[in-house]
Amino acid sequence: MTIKLAVIATSKNNIRMLDRLKSIAGDQMEVVLQLGDKNAPFKGSSMSRMKATYGTTGHLMEDNTYSGDARDFIQSPEYFRLRDVFADHMNRTSDRYKYKSHKLENQQDFHDYHHILVDTMAHKVKESGATHCLFFNVPHLAYDTALYQVAQTLGLKITILTQSLFPNVFHSMSDPVYNGSFHAQEGDVPFPIEKGSKPDLFYMKGIKQEREEGGRITLKAIAQLMTFLALKRPLQAFNPFYLWRVLSHMQRIYGEFPKWRDPFADFFHTDAFEFFDHMATFEDQKVDLSGDFVYFPLHMQPEMTTSALGDRFRDQAYAIERLSELLPEGVRILVKENPKQGAYMRGPLFFHRLKRIPKVTILPSWADTYALSGAAKFVATVTGTAGWEAISCGTPSLIFGNAWYRKLPGVVEFTENVTYDEIVSTEIDHEALQQATGSLLARSHTGVVDRHYVAMMDDFNDEENTEGVAQTLWGLLTGETDYAFRDA
């Protein structure tokens, strides 16, 4: 049987892998529906930005006639939950957080657009005759979310890839709920873990765990301000009094944070002032590591790690609320904001919710995450790397989402029945942890599918990587290669 593939491949390295996959498959596979960059048949991001940007075949919404092909999905018991997931993913490209934003403003807008997009996606999938669907990352960008939702309902064989924090390793699964669920086999070789070692988090480069003197506004921040004015407030760009107020406010914020913290390097919006002004109020407090406490480092958002793998706990305040219910009197929750976080999902009501929890203390941005992890009774997170760091140094971890390390020794997955005593009494056999990690890696695949992770490689050969990943993909699509993560 010929595999008829629907695929999302947006980056140049993924497109090269797809081209090589087509060569390997020959007439045994046909790409019947492809979303990607402007050189793909359909441009994927135009769906999230709601822009009329065409691919080589046209625009997905060109034939904008109701088909009814998503009826089974829309009538499913899970529909309302999945619609909320889509709205969350779509919100990452809203006006407050992206320069190239969509125009959706209220709940009904998101509802209507989801109906239109899944109906269109379902029609395209049925029309194409697709039998398989391939994602080079866990769906979390709204347009890939819609394709995944209808592909799952229509019964396509789904293959999802995701990069690992281990160099030159990626994982695969058919459903994000399986992330981290693996099957050990006899003969798996243990993976050596130096107790207390720190992973190479290249994406946190420049972030320090110490207090420094305040910073100064950067050229990148000024460039972001100019972009904001040009796209959002063009008339204000010629108002010197407005510019002076904004620049003065920006400089005040920079001065209140350590100089390694660059609040507006990636995006600027005046709505973010409220967030940074509020966070600055925590910068001068003393970090008290005495007594019993649980450490909860917040994820940066928007990110796939919460929006796609966190389920209901993509709302991190809800995770902290539930955590507080577990803890006996006298045990504090020390919450540290991600040092790269902007105002996304951090409005005044988010902090009001945290303030309502007596056990919560919000830490300054410079608090040492490793000292906190080492002194905590346990570390709590949705799916964050902090949980892996914790068990690697002997501290138990409570996780609320589908973390890649969730089945390793030392990890307790949140359930309605989990108890504080159960978590703090968790003992971590370091040899068992090394053995289990070796089993996890034995199920995983060699290669780099996310171009950003090339930074972890000393000697990277793009041609060899493309060939290796493409061969693995063909095995996954044909069933000759097992998924790294699958149902227990």
mmCIF file of N, CA and C in Angstrom, residues 303-424:
data_model
loop_
_atom_site.group_PDB
_atom_site.id
_atom_site.type_symbol
_atom_site.label_atom_id
_atom_site.label_comp_id
_atom_site.label_asym_id
_atom_site.label_seq_id
_atom_site.Cartn_x
_atom_site.Cartn_y
_atom_site.Cartn_z
ATOM 1 N N GLU A 303 5.210 28.253 25.257
ATOM 2 C CA GLU A 303 6.121 27.194 24.855
ATOM 3 C C GLU A 303 5.341 25.887 24.731
ATOM 4 N N MET A 304 5.855 25.015 23.860
ATOM 5 C CA MET A 304 5.243 23.713 23.661
ATOM 6 C C MET A 304 5.193 22.912 24.954
ATOM 7 N N THR A 305 6.179 23.100 25.839
ATOM 8 C CA THR A 305 6.297 22.300 27.048
ATOM 9 C C THR A 305 5.089 22.430 27.980
ATOM 10 N N THR A 306 4.420 23.572 27.936
ATOM 11 C CA THR A 306 3.194 23.726 28.723
ATOM 12 C C THR A 306 1.951 23.661 27.845
ATOM 13 N N SER A 307 1.937 24.383 26.726
ATOM 14 C CA SER A 307 0.716 24.500 25.931
ATOM 15 C C SER A 307 0.322 23.177 25.276
ATOM 16 N N ALA A 308 1.307 22.305 24.970
ATOM 17 C CA ALA A 308 0.988 21.029 24.344
ATOM 18 C C ALA A 308 1.151 19.851 25.295
ATOM 19 N N LEU A 309 2.056 19.958 26.264
ATOM 20 C CA LEU A 309 2.343 18.829 27.148
ATOM 21 C C LEU A 309 1.814 19.030 28.561
ATOM 22 N N GLY A 310 1.262 20.202 28.855
ATOM 23 C CA GLY A 310 0.787 20.481 30.203
ATOM 24 C C GLY A 310 -0.672 20.202 30.426
ATOM 25 N N ASP A 311 -1.445 20.004 29.329
ATOM 26 C CA ASP A 311 -2.886 19.803 29.415
ATOM 27 C C ASP A 311 -3.501 20.930 30.261
ATOM 28 N N ARG A 312 -4.322 20.635 31.268
ATOM 29 C CA ARG A 312 -4.970 21.698 32.039
ATOM 30 C C ARG A 312 -3.952 22.507 32.840
ATOM 31 N N PHE A 313 -2.766 21.928 33.052
ATOM 32 C CA PHE A 313 -1.763 22.628 33.856
ATOM 33 C C PHE A 313 -0.870 23.532 33.006
ATOM 34 N N ARG A 314 -1.270 23.766 31.741
ATOM 35 C CA ARG A 314 -0.643 24.878 31.018
ATOM 36 C C ARG A 314 -0.931 26.172 31.778
ATOM 37 N N ASP A 315 -2.013 26.147 32.569
ATOM 38 C CA ASP A 315 -2.307 27.206 33.527
ATOM 39 C C ASP A 315 -1.479 26.904 34.776
ATOM 40 N N GLN A 316 -0.296 27.528 34.878
ATOM 41 C CA GLN A 316 0.627 27.175 35.951
ATOM 42 C C GLN A 316 0.118 27.616 37.322
ATOM 43 N N ALA A 317 -0.685 28.657 37.350
ATOM 44 C CA ALA A 317 -1.268 29.067 38.630
ATOM 45 C C ALA A 317 -2.162 27.954 39.182
ATOM 46 N N TYR A 318 -2.834 27.244 38.312
ATOM 47 C CA TYR A 318 -3.672 26.131 38.765
ATOM 48 C C TYR A 318 -2.816 25.020 39.355
ATOM 49 N N ALA A 319 -1.664 24.750 38.729
ATOM 50 C CA ALA A 319 -0.753 23.739 39.280
ATOM 51 C C ALA A 319 -0.299 24.134 40.684
ATOM 52 N N ILE A 320 -0.003 25.420 40.879
ATOM 53 C CA ILE A 320 0.450 25.884 42.195
ATOM 54 C C ILE A 320 -0.694 25.844 43.204
ATOM 55 N N GLU A 321 -1.901 26.147 42.754
ATOM 56 C CA GLU A 321 -3.058 26.030 43.639
ATOM 57 C C GLU A 321 -3.238 24.593 44.125
ATOM 58 N N ARG A 322 -3.114 23.637 43.190
ATOM 59 C CA ARG A 322 -3.253 22.238 43.565
ATOM 60 C C ARG A 322 -2.104 21.787 44.464
ATOM 61 N N LEU A 323 -0.911 22.283 44.164
ATOM 62 C CA LEU A 323 0.247 21.962 44.992
ATOM 63 C C LEU A 323 0.027 22.424 46.428
ATOM 64 N N SER A 324 -0.525 23.620 46.583
ATOM 65 C CA SER A 324 -0.735 24.162 47.930
ATOM 66 C C SER A 324 -1.667 23.286 48.761
ATOM 67 N N GLU A 325 -2.599 22.610 48.093
ATOM 68 C CA GLU A 325 -3.534 21.739 48.803
ATOM 69 C C GLU A 325 -2.845 20.508 49.376
ATOM 70 N N LEU A 326 -1.717 20.134 48.782
ATOM 71 C CA LEU A 326 -0.980 18.942 49.224
ATOM 72 C C LEU A 326 -0.149 19.187 50.474
ATOM 73 N N LEU A 327 0.261 20.425 50.651
ATOM 74 C CA LEU A 327 1.307 20.707 51.626
ATOM 75 C C LEU A 327 0.760 20.921 53.029
ATOM 76 N N PRO A 328 1.444 20.357 54.021
ATOM 77 C CA PRO A 328 1.040 20.617 55.413
ATOM 78 C C PRO A 328 1.391 22.044 55.814
ATOM 79 N N GLU A 329 0.810 22.492 56.906
ATOM 80 C CA GLU A 329 1.092 23.837 57.403
ATOM 81 C C GLU A 329 2.600 23.976 57.681
ATOM 82 N N GLY A 330 3.126 25.135 57.358
ATOM 83 C CA GLY A 330 4.539 25.407 57.602
ATOM 84 C C GLY A 330 5.444 25.121 56.427
ATOM 85 N N VAL A 331 4.936 24.470 55.386
ATOM 86 C CA VAL A 331 5.736 24.197 54.192
ATOM 87 C C VAL A 331 5.415 25.260 53.147
ATOM 88 N N ARG A 332 6.432 25.992 52.744
ATOM 89 C CA ARG A 332 6.246 27.095 51.799
ATOM 90 C C ARG A 332 6.407 26.620 50.351
ATOM 91 N N ILE A 333 5.883 27.425 49.441
ATOM 92 C CA ILE A 333 6.119 27.230 48.001
ATOM 93 C C ILE A 333 6.907 28.429 47.516
ATOM 94 N N LEU A 334 8.149 28.207 47.099
ATOM 95 C CA LEU A 334 8.978 29.278 46.568
ATOM 96 C C LEU A 334 8.877 29.254 45.045
ATOM 97 N N VAL A 335 8.315 30.309 44.498
ATOM 98 C CA VAL A 335 8.040 30.402 43.062
ATOM 99 C C VAL A 335 9.032 31.365 42.420
ATOM 100 N N LYS A 336 9.729 30.876 41.400
ATOM 101 C CA LYS A 336 10.655 31.740 40.671
ATOM 102 C C LYS A 336 10.177 31.900 39.241
ATOM 103 N N GLU A 337 10.050 33.153 38.797
ATOM 104 C CA GLU A 337 9.663 33.421 37.422
ATOM 105 C C GLU A 337 10.812 33.055 36.484
ATOM 106 N N ASN A 338 10.459 32.574 35.310
ATOM 107 C CA ASN A 338 11.478 32.283 34.302
ATOM 108 C C ASN A 338 12.166 33.584 33.893
ATOM 109 N N PRO A 339 13.490 33.627 33.923
ATOM 110 C CA PRO A 339 14.195 34.889 33.663
ATOM 111 C C PRO A 339 14.088 35.400 32.227
ATOM 112 N N LYS A 340 13.476 34.608 31.331
ATOM 113 C CA LYS A 340 13.263 35.081 29.960
ATOM 114 C C LYS A 340 11.793 35.400 29.689
ATOM 115 N N GLN A 341 10.973 35.308 30.727
ATOM 116 C CA GLN A 341 9.534 35.493 30.557
ATOM 117 C C GLN A 341 9.169 36.947 30.282
ATOM 118 N N GLY A 342 8.216 37.115 29.358
ATOM 119 C CA GLY A 342 7.606 38.412 29.123
ATOM 120 C C GLY A 342 6.213 38.433 29.723
ATOM 121 N N ALA A 343 5.382 39.315 29.246
ATOM 122 C CA ALA A 343 4.065 39.525 29.850
ATOM 123 C C ALA A 343 3.030 38.483 29.450
ATOM 124 N N TYR A 344 3.375 37.607 28.503
ATOM 125 C CA TYR A 344 2.415 36.595 28.046
ATOM 126 C C TYR A 344 1.940 35.739 29.219
ATOM 127 N N MET A 345 0.634 35.613 29.388
ATOM 128 C CA MET A 345 0.014 34.805 30.445
ATOM 129 C C MET A 345 0.444 35.227 31.848
ATOM 130 N N ARG A 346 0.833 36.496 32.008
ATOM 131 C CA ARG A 346 1.264 36.981 33.317
ATOM 132 C C ARG A 346 0.582 38.317 33.628
ATOM 133 N N GLY A 347 -0.720 38.329 33.442
ATOM 134 C CA GLY A 347 -1.478 39.529 33.765
ATOM 135 C C GLY A 347 -1.640 39.689 35.263
ATOM 136 N N PRO A 348 -2.207 40.811 35.705
ATOM 137 C CA PRO A 348 -2.392 41.069 37.145
ATOM 138 C C PRO A 348 -3.164 39.973 37.865
ATOM 139 N N LEU A 349 -4.147 39.357 37.190
ATOM 140 C CA LEU A 349 -4.955 38.337 37.845
ATOM 141 C C LEU A 349 -4.161 37.060 38.105
ATOM 142 N N PHE A 350 -3.158 36.787 37.257
ATOM 143 C CA PHE A 350 -2.291 35.628 37.496
ATOM 144 C C PHE A 350 -1.587 35.780 38.840
ATOM 145 N N PHE A 351 -1.010 36.959 39.077
ATOM 146 C CA PHE A 351 -0.292 37.184 40.330
ATOM 147 C C PHE A 351 -1.258 37.330 41.510
ATOM 148 N N HIS A 352 -2.461 37.817 41.232
ATOM 149 C CA HIS A 352 -3.450 37.890 42.304
ATOM 150 C C HIS A 352 -3.807 36.483 42.779
ATOM 151 N N ARG A 353 -3.900 35.550 41.839
ATOM 152 C CA ARG A 353 -4.177 34.163 42.218
ATOM 153 C C ARG A 353 -3.068 33.607 43.105
ATOM 154 N N LEU A 354 -1.819 33.902 42.741
ATOM 155 C CA LEU A 354 -0.703 33.422 43.560
ATOM 156 C C LEU A 354 -0.697 34.097 44.933
ATOM 157 N N LYS A 355 -1.035 35.388 44.957
ATOM 158 C CA LYS A 355 -1.050 36.134 46.225
ATOM 159 C C LYS A 355 -2.097 35.578 47.180
ATOM 160 N N ARG A 356 -3.173 35.013 46.635
ATOM 161 C CA ARG A 356 -4.244 34.458 47.454
ATOM 162 C C ARG A 356 -3.820 33.163 48.156
ATOM 163 N N ILE A 357 -2.669 32.592 47.764
ATOM 164 C CA ILE A 357 -2.185 31.348 48.365
ATOM 165 C C ILE A 357 -1.183 31.706 49.456
ATOM 166 N N PRO A 358 -1.529 31.549 50.717
ATOM 167 C CA PRO A 358 -0.644 31.993 51.806
ATOM 168 C C PRO A 358 0.734 31.340 51.783
ATOM 169 N N LYS A 359 0.828 30.136 51.250
ATOM 170 C CA LYS A 359 2.099 29.409 51.262
ATOM 171 C C LYS A 359 3.101 29.937 50.228
ATOM 172 N N VAL A 360 2.651 30.753 49.293
ATOM 173 C CA VAL A 360 3.497 31.152 48.154
ATOM 174 C C VAL A 360 4.357 32.366 48.478
ATOM 175 N N THR A 361 5.635 32.260 48.102
ATOM 176 C CA THR A 361 6.553 33.403 48.106
ATOM 177 C C THR A 361 7.157 33.496 46.713
ATOM 178 N N ILE A 362 7.070 34.674 46.092
ATOM 179 C CA ILE A 362 7.662 34.875 44.765
ATOM 180 C C ILE A 362 9.084 35.390 44.941
ATOM 181 N N LEU A 363 10.015 34.773 44.241
ATOM 182 C CA LEU A 363 11.439 35.043 44.394
ATOM 183 C C LEU A 363 11.936 36.072 43.392
ATOM 184 N N PRO A 364 13.075 36.691 43.654
ATOM 185 C CA PRO A 364 13.690 37.582 42.666
ATOM 186 C C PRO A 364 14.252 36.794 41.492
ATOM 187 N N SER A 365 14.472 37.469 40.383
ATOM 188 C CA SER A 365 14.935 36.796 39.169
ATOM 189 C C SER A 365 16.317 36.194 39.314
ATOM 190 N N TRP A 366 17.116 36.697 40.256
ATOM 191 C CA TRP A 366 18.500 36.253 40.401
ATOM 192 C C TRP A 366 18.657 35.098 41.387
ATOM 193 N N ALA A 367 17.579 34.624 41.988
ATOM 194 C CA ALA A 367 17.664 33.519 42.945
ATOM 195 C C ALA A 367 18.302 32.303 42.284
ATOM 196 N N ASP A 368 19.179 31.620 43.001
ATOM 197 C CA ASP A 368 19.949 30.495 42.461
ATOM 198 C C ASP A 368 19.068 29.250 42.387
ATOM 199 N N THR A 369 18.707 28.848 41.180
ATOM 200 C CA THR A 369 17.801 27.723 40.999
ATOM 201 C C THR A 369 18.399 26.424 41.505
ATOM 202 N N TYR A 370 19.725 26.291 41.421
ATOM 203 C CA TYR A 370 20.365 25.041 41.861
ATOM 204 C C TYR A 370 20.403 24.960 43.387
ATOM 205 N N ALA A 371 20.627 26.090 44.040
ATOM 206 C CA ALA A 371 20.577 26.112 45.504
ATOM 207 C C ALA A 371 19.160 25.819 45.985
ATOM 208 N N LEU A 372 18.168 26.362 45.300
ATOM 209 C CA LEU A 372 16.772 26.120 45.651
ATOM 210 C C LEU A 372 16.415 24.648 45.487
ATOM 211 N N SER A 373 16.824 24.064 44.374
ATOM 212 C CA SER A 373 16.533 22.659 44.108
ATOM 213 C C SER A 373 17.188 21.758 45.144
ATOM 214 N N GLY A 374 18.426 22.080 45.512
ATOM 215 C CA GLY A 374 19.143 21.247 46.466
ATOM 216 C C GLY A 374 18.584 21.308 47.870
ATOM 217 N N ALA A 375 18.006 22.449 48.265
ATOM 218 C CA ALA A 375 17.502 22.616 49.628
ATOM 219 C C ALA A 375 16.019 22.277 49.759
ATOM 220 N N ALA A 376 15.313 22.122 48.635
ATOM 221 C CA ALA A 376 13.869 21.895 48.670
ATOM 222 C C ALA A 376 13.525 20.481 49.120
ATOM 223 N N LYS A 377 12.338 20.314 49.702
ATOM 224 C CA LYS A 377 11.824 18.980 50.000
ATOM 225 C C LYS A 377 11.576 18.227 48.695
ATOM 226 N N PHE A 378 11.091 18.947 47.698
ATOM 227 C CA PHE A 378 11.007 18.425 46.337
ATOM 228 C C PHE A 378 10.810 19.594 45.388
ATOM 229 N N VAL A 379 11.025 19.344 44.117
ATOM 230 C CA VAL A 379 10.819 20.337 43.070
ATOM 231 C C VAL A 379 9.519 20.012 42.354
ATOM 232 N N ALA A 380 8.685 21.009 42.128
ATOM 233 C CA ALA A 380 7.426 20.823 41.412
ATOM 234 C C ALA A 380 7.471 21.618 40.112
ATOM 235 N N THR A 381 6.986 21.017 39.037
ATOM 236 C CA THR A 381 6.988 21.671 37.737
ATOM 237 C C THR A 381 5.945 21.003 36.857
ATOM 238 N N VAL A 382 5.603 21.653 35.763
ATOM 239 C CA VAL A 382 4.679 21.033 34.812
ATOM 240 C C VAL A 382 5.431 19.970 34.018
ATOM 241 N N THR A 383 6.411 20.396 33.225
ATOM 242 C CA THR A 383 7.263 19.440 32.500
ATOM 243 C C THR A 383 8.711 19.924 32.456
ATOM 244 N N GLY A 384 9.051 20.921 33.267
ATOM 245 C CA GLY A 384 10.310 21.630 33.109
ATOM 246 C C GLY A 384 11.563 20.815 33.376
ATOM 247 N N THR A 385 12.662 21.282 32.778
ATOM 248 C CA THR A 385 13.964 20.652 32.951
ATOM 249 C C THR A 385 14.388 20.634 34.415
ATOM 250 N N ALA A 386 13.839 21.550 35.216
ATOM 251 C CA ALA A 386 14.176 21.589 36.638
ATOM 252 C C ALA A 386 13.852 20.267 37.330
ATOM 253 N N GLY A 387 12.836 19.566 36.856
ATOM 254 C CA GLY A 387 12.496 18.269 37.435
ATOM 255 C C GLY A 387 13.568 17.234 37.168
ATOM 256 N N TRP A 388 14.109 17.235 35.947
ATOM 257 C CA TRP A 388 15.219 16.343 35.597
ATOM 258 C C TRP A 388 16.464 16.707 36.393
ATOM 259 N N GLU A 389 16.764 17.992 36.507
ATOM 260 C CA GLU A 389 17.912 18.435 37.292
ATOM 261 C C GLU A 389 17.776 17.985 38.748
ATOM 262 N N ALA A 390 16.537 18.035 39.264
ATOM 263 C CA ALA A 390 16.306 17.661 40.659
ATOM 264 C C ALA A 390 16.624 16.191 40.904
ATOM 265 N N ILE A 391 16.047 15.300 40.095
ATOM 266 C CA ILE A 391 16.281 13.869 40.340
ATOM 267 C C ILE A 391 17.731 13.495 40.069
ATOM 268 N N SER A 392 18.401 14.239 39.190
ATOM 269 C CA SER A 392 19.808 13.965 38.903
ATOM 270 C C SER A 392 20.697 14.253 40.109
ATOM 271 N N CYS A 393 20.239 15.165 40.982
ATOM 272 C CA CYS A 393 21.041 15.489 42.171
ATOM 273 C C CYS A 393 20.424 14.919 43.443
ATOM 274 N N GLY A 394 19.409 14.040 43.299
ATOM 275 C CA GLY A 394 18.872 13.327 44.448
ATOM 276 C C GLY A 394 17.652 13.925 45.088
ATOM 277 N N THR A 395 17.041 14.950 44.481
ATOM 278 C CA THR A 395 15.830 15.576 45.017
ATOM 279 C C THR A 395 14.608 15.078 44.253
ATOM 280 N N PRO A 396 13.565 14.617 44.937
ATOM 281 C CA PRO A 396 12.365 14.151 44.230
ATOM 282 C C PRO A 396 11.710 15.275 43.425
ATOM 283 N N SER A 397 10.934 14.878 42.421
ATOM 284 C CA SER A 397 10.245 15.855 41.578
ATOM 285 C C SER A 397 8.787 15.469 41.424
ATOM 286 N N LEU A 398 7.912 16.454 41.564
ATOM 287 C CA LEU A 398 6.485 16.280 41.288
ATOM 288 C C LEU A 398 6.184 16.975 39.971
ATOM 289 N N ILE A 399 5.608 16.247 39.028
ATOM 290 C CA ILE A 399 5.306 16.857 37.732
ATOM 291 C C ILE A 399 3.802 16.806 37.473
ATOM 292 N N PHE A 400 3.325 17.837 36.756
ATOM 293 C CA PHE A 400 1.900 17.974 36.476
ATOM 294 C C PHE A 400 1.560 17.657 35.020
ATOM 295 N N GLY A 401 2.561 17.562 34.150
ATOM 296 C CA GLY A 401 2.312 17.335 32.737
ATOM 297 C C GLY A 401 3.038 16.100 32.233
ATOM 298 N N ASN A 402 3.078 15.967 30.910
ATOM 299 C CA ASN A 402 3.704 14.803 30.280
ATOM 300 C C ASN A 402 5.169 15.102 29.964
ATOM 301 N N ALA A 403 5.982 15.123 31.009
ATOM 302 C CA ALA A 403 7.416 15.396 30.856
ATOM 303 C C ALA A 403 8.125 14.177 30.269
ATOM 304 N N TRP A 404 9.183 14.419 29.520
ATOM 305 C CA TRP A 404 9.918 13.315 28.896
ATOM 306 C C TRP A 404 10.543 12.380 29.926
ATOM 307 N N TYR A 405 10.783 12.866 31.132
ATOM 308 C CA TYR A 405 11.458 12.079 32.168
ATOM 309 C C TYR A 405 10.485 11.523 33.206
ATOM 310 N N ARG A 406 9.196 11.540 32.926
ATOM 311 C CA ARG A 406 8.186 11.281 33.949
ATOM 312 C C ARG A 406 8.197 9.851 34.483
ATOM 313 N N LYS A 407 8.771 8.889 33.760
ATOM 314 C CA LYS A 407 8.798 7.500 34.226
ATOM 315 C C LYS A 407 10.138 7.119 34.854
ATOM 316 N N LEU A 408 10.992 8.093 35.096
ATOM 317 C CA LEU A 408 12.292 7.816 35.692
ATOM 318 C C LEU A 408 12.191 7.791 37.220
ATOM 319 N N PRO A 409 13.097 7.077 37.883
ATOM 320 C CA PRO A 409 13.094 7.037 39.348
ATOM 321 C C PRO A 409 13.223 8.436 39.944
ATOM 322 N N GLY A 410 12.449 8.676 40.990
ATOM 323 C CA GLY A 410 12.493 9.972 41.659
ATOM 324 C C GLY A 410 11.389 10.911 41.251
ATOM 325 N N VAL A 411 10.641 10.561 40.193
ATOM 326 C CA VAL A 411 9.564 11.417 39.692
ATOM 327 C C VAL A 411 8.218 10.891 40.190
ATOM 328 N N VAL A 412 7.408 11.785 40.710
ATOM 329 C CA VAL A 412 6.033 11.459 41.106
ATOM 330 C C VAL A 412 5.102 12.256 40.206
ATOM 331 N N GLU A 413 4.193 11.570 39.528
ATOM 332 C CA GLU A 413 3.232 12.244 38.660
ATOM 333 C C GLU A 413 2.005 12.656 39.483
ATOM 334 N N PHE A 414 1.568 13.881 39.275
ATOM 335 C CA PHE A 414 0.429 14.390 40.033
ATOM 336 C C PHE A 414 -0.831 13.603 39.704
ATOM 337 N N THR A 415 -1.518 13.186 40.748
ATOM 338 C CA THR A 415 -2.849 12.594 40.628
ATOM 339 C C THR A 415 -3.707 13.176 41.751
ATOM 340 N N GLU A 416 -4.974 12.898 41.706
ATOM 341 C CA GLU A 416 -5.871 13.397 42.742
ATOM 342 C C GLU A 416 -5.563 12.780 44.106
ATOM 343 N N ASN A 417 -4.881 11.637 44.114
ATOM 344 C CA ASN A 417 -4.642 10.917 45.364
ATOM 345 C C ASN A 417 -3.217 11.033 45.881
ATOM 346 N N VAL A 418 -2.360 11.741 45.178
ATOM 347 C CA VAL A 418 -0.967 11.831 45.618
ATOM 348 C C VAL A 418 -0.888 12.604 46.931
ATOM 349 N N THR A 419 0.064 12.225 47.790
ATOM 350 C CA THR A 419 0.193 12.868 49.095
ATOM 351 C C THR A 419 1.586 13.461 49.269
ATOM 352 N N TYR A 420 1.678 14.397 50.187
ATOM 353 C CA TYR A 420 2.959 15.027 50.515
ATOM 354 C C TYR A 420 3.948 13.978 51.021
ATOM 355 N N ASP A 421 3.499 13.107 51.913
ATOM 356 C CA ASP A 421 4.393 12.091 52.465
ATOM 357 C C ASP A 421 4.919 11.160 51.375
ATOM 358 N N GLU A 422 4.067 10.836 50.417
ATOM 359 C CA GLU A 422 4.494 9.968 49.315
ATOM 360 C C GLU A 422 5.630 10.617 48.525
ATOM 361 N N ILE A 423 5.493 11.913 48.288
ATOM 362 C CA ILE A 423 6.506 12.606 47.483
ATOM 363 C C ILE A 423 7.824 12.727 48.239
ATOM 364 N N VAL A 424 7.774 13.228 49.482
ATOM 365 C CA VAL A 424 9.012 13.490 50.217
ATOM 366 C C VAL A 424 9.715 12.209 50.640
#
